[in-house]
mmCIF file of C-alpha atoms and ligand atoms in Angstrom:
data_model
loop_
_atom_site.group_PDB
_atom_site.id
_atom_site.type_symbol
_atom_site.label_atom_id
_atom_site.label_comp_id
_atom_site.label_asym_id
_atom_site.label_seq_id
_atom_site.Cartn_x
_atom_site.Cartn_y
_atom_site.Cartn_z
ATOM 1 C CA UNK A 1 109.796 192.851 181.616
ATOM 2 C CA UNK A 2 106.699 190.389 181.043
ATOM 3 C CA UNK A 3 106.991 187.331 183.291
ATOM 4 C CA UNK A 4 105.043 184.189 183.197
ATOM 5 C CA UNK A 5 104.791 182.755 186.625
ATOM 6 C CA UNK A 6 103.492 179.384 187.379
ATOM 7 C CA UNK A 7 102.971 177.563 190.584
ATOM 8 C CA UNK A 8 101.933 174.263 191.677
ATOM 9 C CA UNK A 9 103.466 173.281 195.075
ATOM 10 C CA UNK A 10 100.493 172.098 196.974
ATOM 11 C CA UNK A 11 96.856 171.810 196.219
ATOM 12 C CA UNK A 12 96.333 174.987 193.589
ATOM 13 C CA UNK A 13 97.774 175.144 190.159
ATOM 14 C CA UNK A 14 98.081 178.663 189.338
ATOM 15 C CA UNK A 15 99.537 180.621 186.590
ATOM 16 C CA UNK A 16 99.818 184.557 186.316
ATOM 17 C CA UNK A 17 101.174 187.451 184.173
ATOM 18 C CA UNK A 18 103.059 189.875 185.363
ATOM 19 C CA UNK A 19 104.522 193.124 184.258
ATOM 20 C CA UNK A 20 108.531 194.464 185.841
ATOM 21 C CA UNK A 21 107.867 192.390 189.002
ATOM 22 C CA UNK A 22 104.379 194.946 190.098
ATOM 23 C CA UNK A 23 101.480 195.213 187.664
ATOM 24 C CA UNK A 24 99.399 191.969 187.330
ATOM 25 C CA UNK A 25 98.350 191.214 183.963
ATOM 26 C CA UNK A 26 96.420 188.190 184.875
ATOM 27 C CA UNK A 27 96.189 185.711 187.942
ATOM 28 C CA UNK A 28 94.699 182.670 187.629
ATOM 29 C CA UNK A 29 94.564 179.803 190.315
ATOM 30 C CA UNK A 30 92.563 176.657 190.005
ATOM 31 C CA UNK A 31 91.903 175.008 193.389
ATOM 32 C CA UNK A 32 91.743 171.632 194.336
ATOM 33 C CA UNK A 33 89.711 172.157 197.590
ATOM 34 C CA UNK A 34 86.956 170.334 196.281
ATOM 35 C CA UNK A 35 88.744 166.998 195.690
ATOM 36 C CA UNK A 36 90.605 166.531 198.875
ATOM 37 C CA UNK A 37 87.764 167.932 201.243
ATOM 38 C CA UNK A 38 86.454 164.617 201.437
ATOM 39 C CA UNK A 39 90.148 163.392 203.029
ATOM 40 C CA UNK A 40 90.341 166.255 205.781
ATOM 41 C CA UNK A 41 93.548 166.987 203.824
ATOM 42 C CA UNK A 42 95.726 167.124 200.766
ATOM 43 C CA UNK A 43 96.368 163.511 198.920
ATOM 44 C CA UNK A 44 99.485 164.079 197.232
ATOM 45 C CA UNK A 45 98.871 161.100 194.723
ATOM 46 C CA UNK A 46 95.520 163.326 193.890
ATOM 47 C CA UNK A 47 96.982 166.728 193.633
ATOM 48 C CA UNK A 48 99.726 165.905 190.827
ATOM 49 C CA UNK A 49 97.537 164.389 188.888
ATOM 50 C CA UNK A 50 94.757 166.984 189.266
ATOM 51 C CA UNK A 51 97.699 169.482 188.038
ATOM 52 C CA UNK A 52 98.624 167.554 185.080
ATOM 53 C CA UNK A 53 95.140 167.898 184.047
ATOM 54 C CA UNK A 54 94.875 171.322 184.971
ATOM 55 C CA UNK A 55 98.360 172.877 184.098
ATOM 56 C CA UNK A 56 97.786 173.804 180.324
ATOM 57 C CA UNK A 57 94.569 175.196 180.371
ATOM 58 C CA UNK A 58 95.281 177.137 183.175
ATOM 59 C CA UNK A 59 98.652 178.955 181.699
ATOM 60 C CA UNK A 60 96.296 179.370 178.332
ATOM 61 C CA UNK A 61 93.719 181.142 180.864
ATOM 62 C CA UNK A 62 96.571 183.317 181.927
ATOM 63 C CA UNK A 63 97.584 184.405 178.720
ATOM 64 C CA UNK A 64 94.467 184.622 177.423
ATOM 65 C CA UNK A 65 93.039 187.134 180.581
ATOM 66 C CA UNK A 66 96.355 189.595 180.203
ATOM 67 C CA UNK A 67 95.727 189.969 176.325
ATOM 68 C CA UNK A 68 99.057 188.764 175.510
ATOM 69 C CA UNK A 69 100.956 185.750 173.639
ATOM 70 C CA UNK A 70 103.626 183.877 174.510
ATOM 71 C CA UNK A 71 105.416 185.989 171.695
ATOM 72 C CA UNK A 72 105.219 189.281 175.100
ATOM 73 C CA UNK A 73 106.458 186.799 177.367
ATOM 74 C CA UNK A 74 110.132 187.763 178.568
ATOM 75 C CA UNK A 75 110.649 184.853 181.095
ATOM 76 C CA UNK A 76 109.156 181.952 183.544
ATOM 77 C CA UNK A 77 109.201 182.209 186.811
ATOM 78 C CA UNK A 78 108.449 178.495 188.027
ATOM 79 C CA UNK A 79 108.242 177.554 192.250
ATOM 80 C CA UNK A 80 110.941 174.856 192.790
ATOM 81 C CA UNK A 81 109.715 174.661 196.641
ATOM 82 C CA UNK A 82 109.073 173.476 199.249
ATOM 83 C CA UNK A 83 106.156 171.775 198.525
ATOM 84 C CA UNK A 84 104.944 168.434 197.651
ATOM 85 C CA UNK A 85 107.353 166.845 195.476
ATOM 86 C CA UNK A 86 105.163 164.898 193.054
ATOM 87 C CA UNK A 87 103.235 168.630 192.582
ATOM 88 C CA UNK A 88 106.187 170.977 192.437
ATOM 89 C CA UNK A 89 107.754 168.445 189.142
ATOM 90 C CA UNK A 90 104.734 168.977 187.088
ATOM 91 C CA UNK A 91 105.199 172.793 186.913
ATOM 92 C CA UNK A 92 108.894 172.292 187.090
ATOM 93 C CA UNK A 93 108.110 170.147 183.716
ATOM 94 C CA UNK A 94 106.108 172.466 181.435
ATOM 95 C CA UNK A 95 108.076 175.595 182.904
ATOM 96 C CA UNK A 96 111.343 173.838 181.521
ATOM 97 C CA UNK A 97 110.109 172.639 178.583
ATOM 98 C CA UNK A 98 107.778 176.194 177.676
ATOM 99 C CA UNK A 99 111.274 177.387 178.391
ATOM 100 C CA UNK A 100 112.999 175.234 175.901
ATOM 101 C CA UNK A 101 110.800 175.823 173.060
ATOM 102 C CA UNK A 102 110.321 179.057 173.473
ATOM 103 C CA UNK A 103 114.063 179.681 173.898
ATOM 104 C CA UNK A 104 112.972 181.978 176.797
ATOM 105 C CA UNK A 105 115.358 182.882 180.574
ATOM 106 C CA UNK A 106 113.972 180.108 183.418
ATOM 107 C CA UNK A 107 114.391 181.250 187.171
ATOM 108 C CA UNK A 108 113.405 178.761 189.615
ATOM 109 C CA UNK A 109 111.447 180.509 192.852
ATOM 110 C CA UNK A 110 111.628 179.736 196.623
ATOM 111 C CA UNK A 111 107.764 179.493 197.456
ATOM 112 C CA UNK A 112 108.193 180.776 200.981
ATOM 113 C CA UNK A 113 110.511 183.539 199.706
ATOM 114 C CA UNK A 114 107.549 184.386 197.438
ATOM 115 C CA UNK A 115 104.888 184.954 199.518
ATOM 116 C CA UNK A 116 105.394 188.549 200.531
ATOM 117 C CA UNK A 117 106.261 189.898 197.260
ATOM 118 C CA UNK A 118 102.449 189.598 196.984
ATOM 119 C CA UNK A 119 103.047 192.931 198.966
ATOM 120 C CA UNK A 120 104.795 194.428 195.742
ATOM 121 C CA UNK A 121 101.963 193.755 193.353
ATOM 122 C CA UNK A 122 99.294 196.087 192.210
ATOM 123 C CA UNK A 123 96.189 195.388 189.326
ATOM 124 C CA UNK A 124 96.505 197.176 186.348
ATOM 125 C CA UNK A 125 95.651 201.410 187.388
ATOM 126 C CA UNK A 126 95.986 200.880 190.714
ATOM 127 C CA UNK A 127 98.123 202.757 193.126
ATOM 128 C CA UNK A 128 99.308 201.767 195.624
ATOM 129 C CA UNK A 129 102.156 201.915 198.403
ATOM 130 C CA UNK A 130 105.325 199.427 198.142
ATOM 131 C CA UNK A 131 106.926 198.257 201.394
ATOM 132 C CA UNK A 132 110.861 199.794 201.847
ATOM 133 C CA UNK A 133 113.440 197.689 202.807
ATOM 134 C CA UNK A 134 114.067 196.837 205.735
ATOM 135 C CA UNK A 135 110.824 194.315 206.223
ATOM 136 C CA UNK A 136 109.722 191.379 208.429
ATOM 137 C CA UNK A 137 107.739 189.294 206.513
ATOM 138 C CA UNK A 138 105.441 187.275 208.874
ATOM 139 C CA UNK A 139 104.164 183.841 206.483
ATOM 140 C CA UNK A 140 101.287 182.309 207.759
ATOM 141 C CA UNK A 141 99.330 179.901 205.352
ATOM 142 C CA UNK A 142 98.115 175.916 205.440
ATOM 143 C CA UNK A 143 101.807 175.022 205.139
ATOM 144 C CA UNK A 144 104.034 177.804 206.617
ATOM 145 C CA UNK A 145 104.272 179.841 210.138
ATOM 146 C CA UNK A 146 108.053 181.826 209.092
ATOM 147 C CA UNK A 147 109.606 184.699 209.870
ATOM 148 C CA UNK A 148 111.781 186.462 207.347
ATOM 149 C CA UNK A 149 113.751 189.556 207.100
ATOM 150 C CA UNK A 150 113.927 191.144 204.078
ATOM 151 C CA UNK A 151 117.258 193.444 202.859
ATOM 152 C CA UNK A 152 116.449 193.742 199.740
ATOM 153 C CA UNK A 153 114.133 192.166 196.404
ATOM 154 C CA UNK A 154 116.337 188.542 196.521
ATOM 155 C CA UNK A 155 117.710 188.532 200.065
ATOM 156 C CA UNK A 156 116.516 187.725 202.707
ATOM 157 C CA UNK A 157 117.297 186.061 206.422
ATOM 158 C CA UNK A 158 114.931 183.552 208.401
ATOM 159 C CA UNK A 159 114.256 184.722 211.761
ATOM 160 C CA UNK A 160 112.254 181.534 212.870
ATOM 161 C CA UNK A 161 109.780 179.378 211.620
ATOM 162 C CA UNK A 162 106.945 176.844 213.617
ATOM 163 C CA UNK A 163 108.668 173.838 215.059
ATOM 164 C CA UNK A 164 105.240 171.620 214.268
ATOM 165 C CA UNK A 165 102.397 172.365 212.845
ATOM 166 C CA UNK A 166 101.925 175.802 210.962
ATOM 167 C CA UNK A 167 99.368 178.248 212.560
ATOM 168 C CA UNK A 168 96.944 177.536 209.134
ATOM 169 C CA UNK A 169 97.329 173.661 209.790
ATOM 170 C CA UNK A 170 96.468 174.345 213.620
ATOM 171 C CA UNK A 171 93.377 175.703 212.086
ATOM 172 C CA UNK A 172 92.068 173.249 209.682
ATOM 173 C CA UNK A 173 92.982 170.549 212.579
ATOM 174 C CA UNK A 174 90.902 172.010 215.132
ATOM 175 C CA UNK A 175 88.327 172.868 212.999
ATOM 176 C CA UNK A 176 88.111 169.103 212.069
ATOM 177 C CA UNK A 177 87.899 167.908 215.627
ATOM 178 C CA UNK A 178 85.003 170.261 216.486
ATOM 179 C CA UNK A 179 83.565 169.241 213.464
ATOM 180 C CA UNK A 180 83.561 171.969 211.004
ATOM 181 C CA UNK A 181 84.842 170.547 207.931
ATOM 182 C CA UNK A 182 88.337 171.372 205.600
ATOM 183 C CA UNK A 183 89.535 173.962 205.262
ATOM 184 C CA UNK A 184 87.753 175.590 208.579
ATOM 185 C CA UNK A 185 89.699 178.754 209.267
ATOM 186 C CA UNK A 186 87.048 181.319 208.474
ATOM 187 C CA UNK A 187 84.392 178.819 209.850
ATOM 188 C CA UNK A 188 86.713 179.377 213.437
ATOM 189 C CA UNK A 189 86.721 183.052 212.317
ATOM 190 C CA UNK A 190 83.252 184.092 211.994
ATOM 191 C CA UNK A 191 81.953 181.335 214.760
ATOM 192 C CA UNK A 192 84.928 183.292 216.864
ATOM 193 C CA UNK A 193 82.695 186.734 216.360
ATOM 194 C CA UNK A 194 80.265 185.219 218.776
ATOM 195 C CA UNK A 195 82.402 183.728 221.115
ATOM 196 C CA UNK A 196 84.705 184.265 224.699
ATOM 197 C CA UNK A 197 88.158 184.438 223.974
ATOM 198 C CA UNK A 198 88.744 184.256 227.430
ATOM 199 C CA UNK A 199 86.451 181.478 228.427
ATOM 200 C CA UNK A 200 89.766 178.964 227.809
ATOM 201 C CA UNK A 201 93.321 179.665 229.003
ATOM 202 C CA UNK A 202 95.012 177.590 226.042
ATOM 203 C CA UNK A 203 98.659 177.726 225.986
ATOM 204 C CA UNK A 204 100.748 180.170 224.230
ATOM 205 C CA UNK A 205 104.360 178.572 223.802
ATOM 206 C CA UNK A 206 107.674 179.873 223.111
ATOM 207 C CA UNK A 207 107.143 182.554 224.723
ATOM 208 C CA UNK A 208 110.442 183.006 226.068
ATOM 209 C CA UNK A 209 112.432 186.096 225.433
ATOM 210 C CA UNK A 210 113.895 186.602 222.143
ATOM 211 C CA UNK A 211 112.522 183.325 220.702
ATOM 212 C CA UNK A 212 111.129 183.804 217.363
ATOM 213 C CA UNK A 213 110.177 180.098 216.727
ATOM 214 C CA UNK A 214 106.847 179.004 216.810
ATOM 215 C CA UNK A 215 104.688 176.147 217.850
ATOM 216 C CA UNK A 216 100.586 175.046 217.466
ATOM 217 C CA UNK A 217 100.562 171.053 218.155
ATOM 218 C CA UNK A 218 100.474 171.514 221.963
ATOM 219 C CA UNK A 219 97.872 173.976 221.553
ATOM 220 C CA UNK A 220 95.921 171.800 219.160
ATOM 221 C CA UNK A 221 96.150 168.798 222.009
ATOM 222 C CA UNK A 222 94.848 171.495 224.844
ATOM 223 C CA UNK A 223 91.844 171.703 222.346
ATOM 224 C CA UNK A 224 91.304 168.095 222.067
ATOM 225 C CA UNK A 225 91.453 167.689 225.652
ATOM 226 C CA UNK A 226 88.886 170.647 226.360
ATOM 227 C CA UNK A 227 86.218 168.791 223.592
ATOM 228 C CA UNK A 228 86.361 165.306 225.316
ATOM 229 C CA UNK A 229 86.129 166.718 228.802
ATOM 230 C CA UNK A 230 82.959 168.165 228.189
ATOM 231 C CA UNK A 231 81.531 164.607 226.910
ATOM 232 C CA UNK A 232 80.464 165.643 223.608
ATOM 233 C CA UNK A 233 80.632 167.009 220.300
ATOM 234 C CA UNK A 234 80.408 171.012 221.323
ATOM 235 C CA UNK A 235 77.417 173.220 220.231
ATOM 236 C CA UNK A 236 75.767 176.612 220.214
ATOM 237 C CA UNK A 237 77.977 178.706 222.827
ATOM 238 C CA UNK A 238 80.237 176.770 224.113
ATOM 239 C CA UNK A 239 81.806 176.244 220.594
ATOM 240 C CA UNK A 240 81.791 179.417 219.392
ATOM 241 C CA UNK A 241 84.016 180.330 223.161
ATOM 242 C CA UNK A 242 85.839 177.604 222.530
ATOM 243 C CA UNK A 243 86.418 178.883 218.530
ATOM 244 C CA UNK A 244 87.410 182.238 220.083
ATOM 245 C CA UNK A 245 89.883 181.003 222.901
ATOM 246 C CA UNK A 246 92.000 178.684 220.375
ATOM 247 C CA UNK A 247 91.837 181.390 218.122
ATOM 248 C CA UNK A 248 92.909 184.315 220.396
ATOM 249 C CA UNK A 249 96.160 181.489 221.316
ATOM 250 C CA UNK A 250 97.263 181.367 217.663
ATOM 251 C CA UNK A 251 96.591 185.180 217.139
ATOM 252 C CA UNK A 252 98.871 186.363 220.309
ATOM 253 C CA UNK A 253 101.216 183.979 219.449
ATOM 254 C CA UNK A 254 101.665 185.051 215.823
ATOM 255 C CA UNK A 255 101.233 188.777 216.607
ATOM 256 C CA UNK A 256 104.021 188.760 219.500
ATOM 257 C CA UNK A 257 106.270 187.297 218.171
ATOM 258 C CA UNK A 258 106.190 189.606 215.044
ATOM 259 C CA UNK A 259 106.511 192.609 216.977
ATOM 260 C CA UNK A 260 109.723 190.612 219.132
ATOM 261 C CA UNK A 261 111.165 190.773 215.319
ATOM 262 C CA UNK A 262 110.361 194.256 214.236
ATOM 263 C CA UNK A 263 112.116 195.312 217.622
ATOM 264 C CA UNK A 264 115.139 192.601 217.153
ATOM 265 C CA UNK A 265 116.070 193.635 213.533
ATOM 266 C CA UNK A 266 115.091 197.437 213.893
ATOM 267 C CA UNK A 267 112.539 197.381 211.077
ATOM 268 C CA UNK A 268 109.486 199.413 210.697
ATOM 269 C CA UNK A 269 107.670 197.892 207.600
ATOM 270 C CA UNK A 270 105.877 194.418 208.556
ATOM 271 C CA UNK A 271 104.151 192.183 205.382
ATOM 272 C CA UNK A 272 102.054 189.676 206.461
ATOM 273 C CA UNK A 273 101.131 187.376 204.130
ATOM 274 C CA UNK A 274 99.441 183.308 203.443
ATOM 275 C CA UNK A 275 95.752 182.413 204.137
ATOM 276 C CA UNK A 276 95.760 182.865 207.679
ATOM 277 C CA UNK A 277 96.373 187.012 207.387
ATOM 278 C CA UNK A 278 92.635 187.185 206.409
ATOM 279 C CA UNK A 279 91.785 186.194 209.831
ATOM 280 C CA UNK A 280 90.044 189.109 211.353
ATOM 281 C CA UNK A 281 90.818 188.794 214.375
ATOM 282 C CA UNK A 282 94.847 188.579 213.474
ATOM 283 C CA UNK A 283 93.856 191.535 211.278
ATOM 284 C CA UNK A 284 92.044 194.061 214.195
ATOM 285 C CA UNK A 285 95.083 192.681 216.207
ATOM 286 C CA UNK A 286 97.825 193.938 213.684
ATOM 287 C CA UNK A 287 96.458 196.768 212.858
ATOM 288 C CA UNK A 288 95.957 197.718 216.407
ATOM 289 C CA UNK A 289 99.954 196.666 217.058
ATOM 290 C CA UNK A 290 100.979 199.086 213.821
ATOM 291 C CA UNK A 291 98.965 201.964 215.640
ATOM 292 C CA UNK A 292 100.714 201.811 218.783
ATOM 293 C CA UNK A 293 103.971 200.883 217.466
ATOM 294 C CA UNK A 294 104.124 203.030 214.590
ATOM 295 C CA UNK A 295 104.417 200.377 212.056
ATOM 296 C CA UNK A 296 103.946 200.202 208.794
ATOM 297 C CA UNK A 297 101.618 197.218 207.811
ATOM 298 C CA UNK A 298 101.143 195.675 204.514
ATOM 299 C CA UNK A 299 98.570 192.516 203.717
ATOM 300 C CA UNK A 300 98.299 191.589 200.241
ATOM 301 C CA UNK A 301 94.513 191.658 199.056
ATOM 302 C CA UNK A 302 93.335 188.096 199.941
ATOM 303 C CA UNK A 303 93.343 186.624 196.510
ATOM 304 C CA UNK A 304 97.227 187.265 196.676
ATOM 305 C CA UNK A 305 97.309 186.052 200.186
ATOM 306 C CA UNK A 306 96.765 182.579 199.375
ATOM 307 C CA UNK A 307 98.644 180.403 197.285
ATOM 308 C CA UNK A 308 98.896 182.161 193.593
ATOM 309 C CA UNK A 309 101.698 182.452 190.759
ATOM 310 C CA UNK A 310 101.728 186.324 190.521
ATOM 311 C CA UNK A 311 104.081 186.733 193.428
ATOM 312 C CA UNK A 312 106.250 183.618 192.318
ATOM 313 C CA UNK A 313 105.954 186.004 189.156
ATOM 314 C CA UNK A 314 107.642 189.123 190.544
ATOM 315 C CA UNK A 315 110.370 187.359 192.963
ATOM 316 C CA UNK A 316 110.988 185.697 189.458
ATOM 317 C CA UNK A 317 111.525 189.025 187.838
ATOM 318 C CA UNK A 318 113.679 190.404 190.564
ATOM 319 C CA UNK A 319 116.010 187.007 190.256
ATOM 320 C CA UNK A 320 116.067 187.118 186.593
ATOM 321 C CA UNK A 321 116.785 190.978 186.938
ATOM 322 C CA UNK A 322 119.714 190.207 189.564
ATOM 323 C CA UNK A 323 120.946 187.477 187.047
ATOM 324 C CA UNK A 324 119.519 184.302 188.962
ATOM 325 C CA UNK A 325 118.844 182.313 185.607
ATOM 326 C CA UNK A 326 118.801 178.255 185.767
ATOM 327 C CA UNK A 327 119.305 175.903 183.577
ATOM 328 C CA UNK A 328 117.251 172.694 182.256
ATOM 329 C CA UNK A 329 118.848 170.994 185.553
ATOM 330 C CA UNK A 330 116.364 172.690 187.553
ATOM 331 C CA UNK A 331 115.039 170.475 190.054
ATOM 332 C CA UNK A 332 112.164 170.282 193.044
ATOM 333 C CA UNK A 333 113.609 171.000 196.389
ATOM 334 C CA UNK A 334 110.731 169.734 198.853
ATOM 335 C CA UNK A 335 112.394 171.277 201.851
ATOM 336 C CA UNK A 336 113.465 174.962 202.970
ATOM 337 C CA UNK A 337 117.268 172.884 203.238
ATOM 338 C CA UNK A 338 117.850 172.394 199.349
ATOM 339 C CA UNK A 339 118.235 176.753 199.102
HETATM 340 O O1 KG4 B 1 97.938 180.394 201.947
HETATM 341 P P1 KG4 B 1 97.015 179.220 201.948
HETATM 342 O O2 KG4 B 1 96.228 178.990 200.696
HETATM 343 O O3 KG4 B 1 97.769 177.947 202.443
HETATM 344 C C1 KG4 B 1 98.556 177.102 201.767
HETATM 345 O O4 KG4 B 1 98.073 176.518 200.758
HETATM 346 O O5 KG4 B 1 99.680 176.919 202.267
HETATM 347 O O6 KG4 B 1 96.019 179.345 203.173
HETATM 348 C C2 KG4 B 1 95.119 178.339 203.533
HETATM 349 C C3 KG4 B 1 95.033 178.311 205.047
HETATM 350 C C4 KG4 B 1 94.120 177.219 205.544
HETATM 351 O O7 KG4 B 1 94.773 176.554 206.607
HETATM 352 C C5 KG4 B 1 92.890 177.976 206.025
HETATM 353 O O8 KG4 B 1 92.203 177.330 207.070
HETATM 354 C C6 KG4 B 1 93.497 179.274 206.490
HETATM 355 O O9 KG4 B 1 94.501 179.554 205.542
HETATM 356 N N1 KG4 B 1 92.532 180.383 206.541
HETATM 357 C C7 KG4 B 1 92.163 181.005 207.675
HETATM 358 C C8 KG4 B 1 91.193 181.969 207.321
HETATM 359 N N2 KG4 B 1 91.003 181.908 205.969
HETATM 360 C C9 KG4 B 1 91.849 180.931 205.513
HETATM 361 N N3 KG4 B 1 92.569 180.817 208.937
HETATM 362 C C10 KG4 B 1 92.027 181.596 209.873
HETATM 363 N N4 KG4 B 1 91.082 182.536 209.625
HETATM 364 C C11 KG4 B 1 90.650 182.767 208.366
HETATM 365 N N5 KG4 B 1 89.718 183.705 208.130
HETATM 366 ZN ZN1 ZN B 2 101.918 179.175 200.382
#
């Protein structure tokens, strides 16, 4: 089965091919970095226009890079949401209407739900291992910090999710307050290299037992407060300790509470997915965790990490496959609470 994924729930509009939910065909995400950086954030108003613009040529790109017509497309794949609402209708749009022309199955996809299927996915002659069910899937990206467990292809359980700001977000934010510019989590990465993450005791909360929530604003504030008591924008050494102290918070946070849930549910396969998972420190941290704890770890290559349409592509497949097909009533749902 050939599925034509397309995704436009934030800031990238993305479209990808994808062959029986695995093999990627093509992948192709246009990014809108450049236009917001300027706002220390995503305009909304900006973004669905940018992906009107953007949402044809990219889905020709698509096509175009697998070697294929729409003629070897079996079905759509389209993210419904969460996401911003004005930039989840415009792929919501063509997907229904590509549909309707083209007379071809429509499954609407859970963007959240999608992100560790990027786990599944392979390029064309590569090999590589699958995760088995049982899996925690840890999401951690500009707009998500959740924890899922996953049963099976198309069902899954949340196990907690940040009650603020998501670990990516607590990122960008500090970066912007020590001055590094949008989006700064690899500029806190590689200053981090250099720096103490010990020089700053910044708080780690939630860390009561059993609680699989998560939370970054407080920790964000603790930076804040750390910058103006020195008196001044931070340089040379002390930023880079300060980079590494905030960053070690967010890392033991994240990594903690993912091993509280691989010892909760019993699992022993752990996806971590969403910009944030090509932190290195997160990633020396993991890996370390998997060692000890005999885990099996799986993080998508970055490109798949970040927001792209080739995992909305094979959760698509596995709906369409398990008879999840929707109608031309599909609608957005900005929040987790419309699924
Ligand atoms: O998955 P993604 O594209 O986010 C959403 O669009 O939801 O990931 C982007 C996020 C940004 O917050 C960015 O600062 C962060 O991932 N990020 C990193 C690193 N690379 C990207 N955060 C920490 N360390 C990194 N190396
Ligand atoms: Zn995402």
């Amino acid at each position: 089965m050939v599925v034509l994924g397309i995704e436009s729930s934030c800031d990238d509009t993305a479209a990808a091919i994808v062959e029986n939910g695995r093999v990627v065909l093509s992948s192709v995400v246009s990014s809108q970095d450049n236009i917001h950086a300027r706002y220390g954030g995503v305009v909304p108003e900006l973004a669905s226009r940018r992906h009107i613009e953007m949402i044809v040529p990219v889905v020709d790109e698509a096509l175009k890079k697998a070697g294929v017509t729409l003629d070897n497309i079996d079905a759509i794949a389209v993210t419904q949401g969460p996401g911003l609402v004005g930039s989840l209708l415009i792929g919501l749009s063509f997907a229904k209407s590509l549909s309707y022309v083209r007379n071809l199955p429509l499954t609407g996809v859970n963007h959240i739900e999608s992100h560790p299927h990027a786990a599944f996915l392979v390029d064309k002659g590569e090999e590589k291992e699958a995760p088995s069910f049982p899996f925690v899937a840890l999401i951690v990206s500009g707009g998500h910090t959740t924890l899922l467990l996953f049963e099976g292809y198309t069902k899954y359980s949340i196990l907690g999710q940040t009650l603020d700001d998501s670990a990516g977000e607590a990122f960008d934010k500090v970066a912007k307050l020590l001055g590094l510019g949008y989006p700064g989590g690899a500029v806190i990465d590689s200053l981090a290299k250099e720096g103490d993450p010990l020089s700053r005791a910044f708080p780690r909360p939630l860390l009561g037992k059993g609680n699989l929530d998560f939370s970054f604003s407080g920790l964000k504030t603790a930076v804040l407060t750390a910058v103006k008591a020195s008196g001044g924008p931070l340089t040379g050494q002390a930023l880079n300790d300060i980079a590494a102290s905030f960053q070690e918070a967010v890392v033991d946070s994240l990594v903690t509470k993912g091993l509280w849930a691989m010892r909760a549910t019993g699992a022993k396969n752990l996806v971590v997915a969403g910009g944030v998972a090509s932190n290195s420190r997160f990633r020396a941290k993991l890996a370390e965790a998997a060692e000890t704890e005999a885990l099996r770890l799986f993080i998508p290559h970055p490109k798949y990490c970040t927001d792209n349409a080739a995992m909305v592509a094979a959760l698509g497949t596995r709906q369409i496959q398990a008879g999840l097909v929707a109608g031309p009533d599909l609608n957005a749902l900005p929040t987790w609470e419309g699924f």
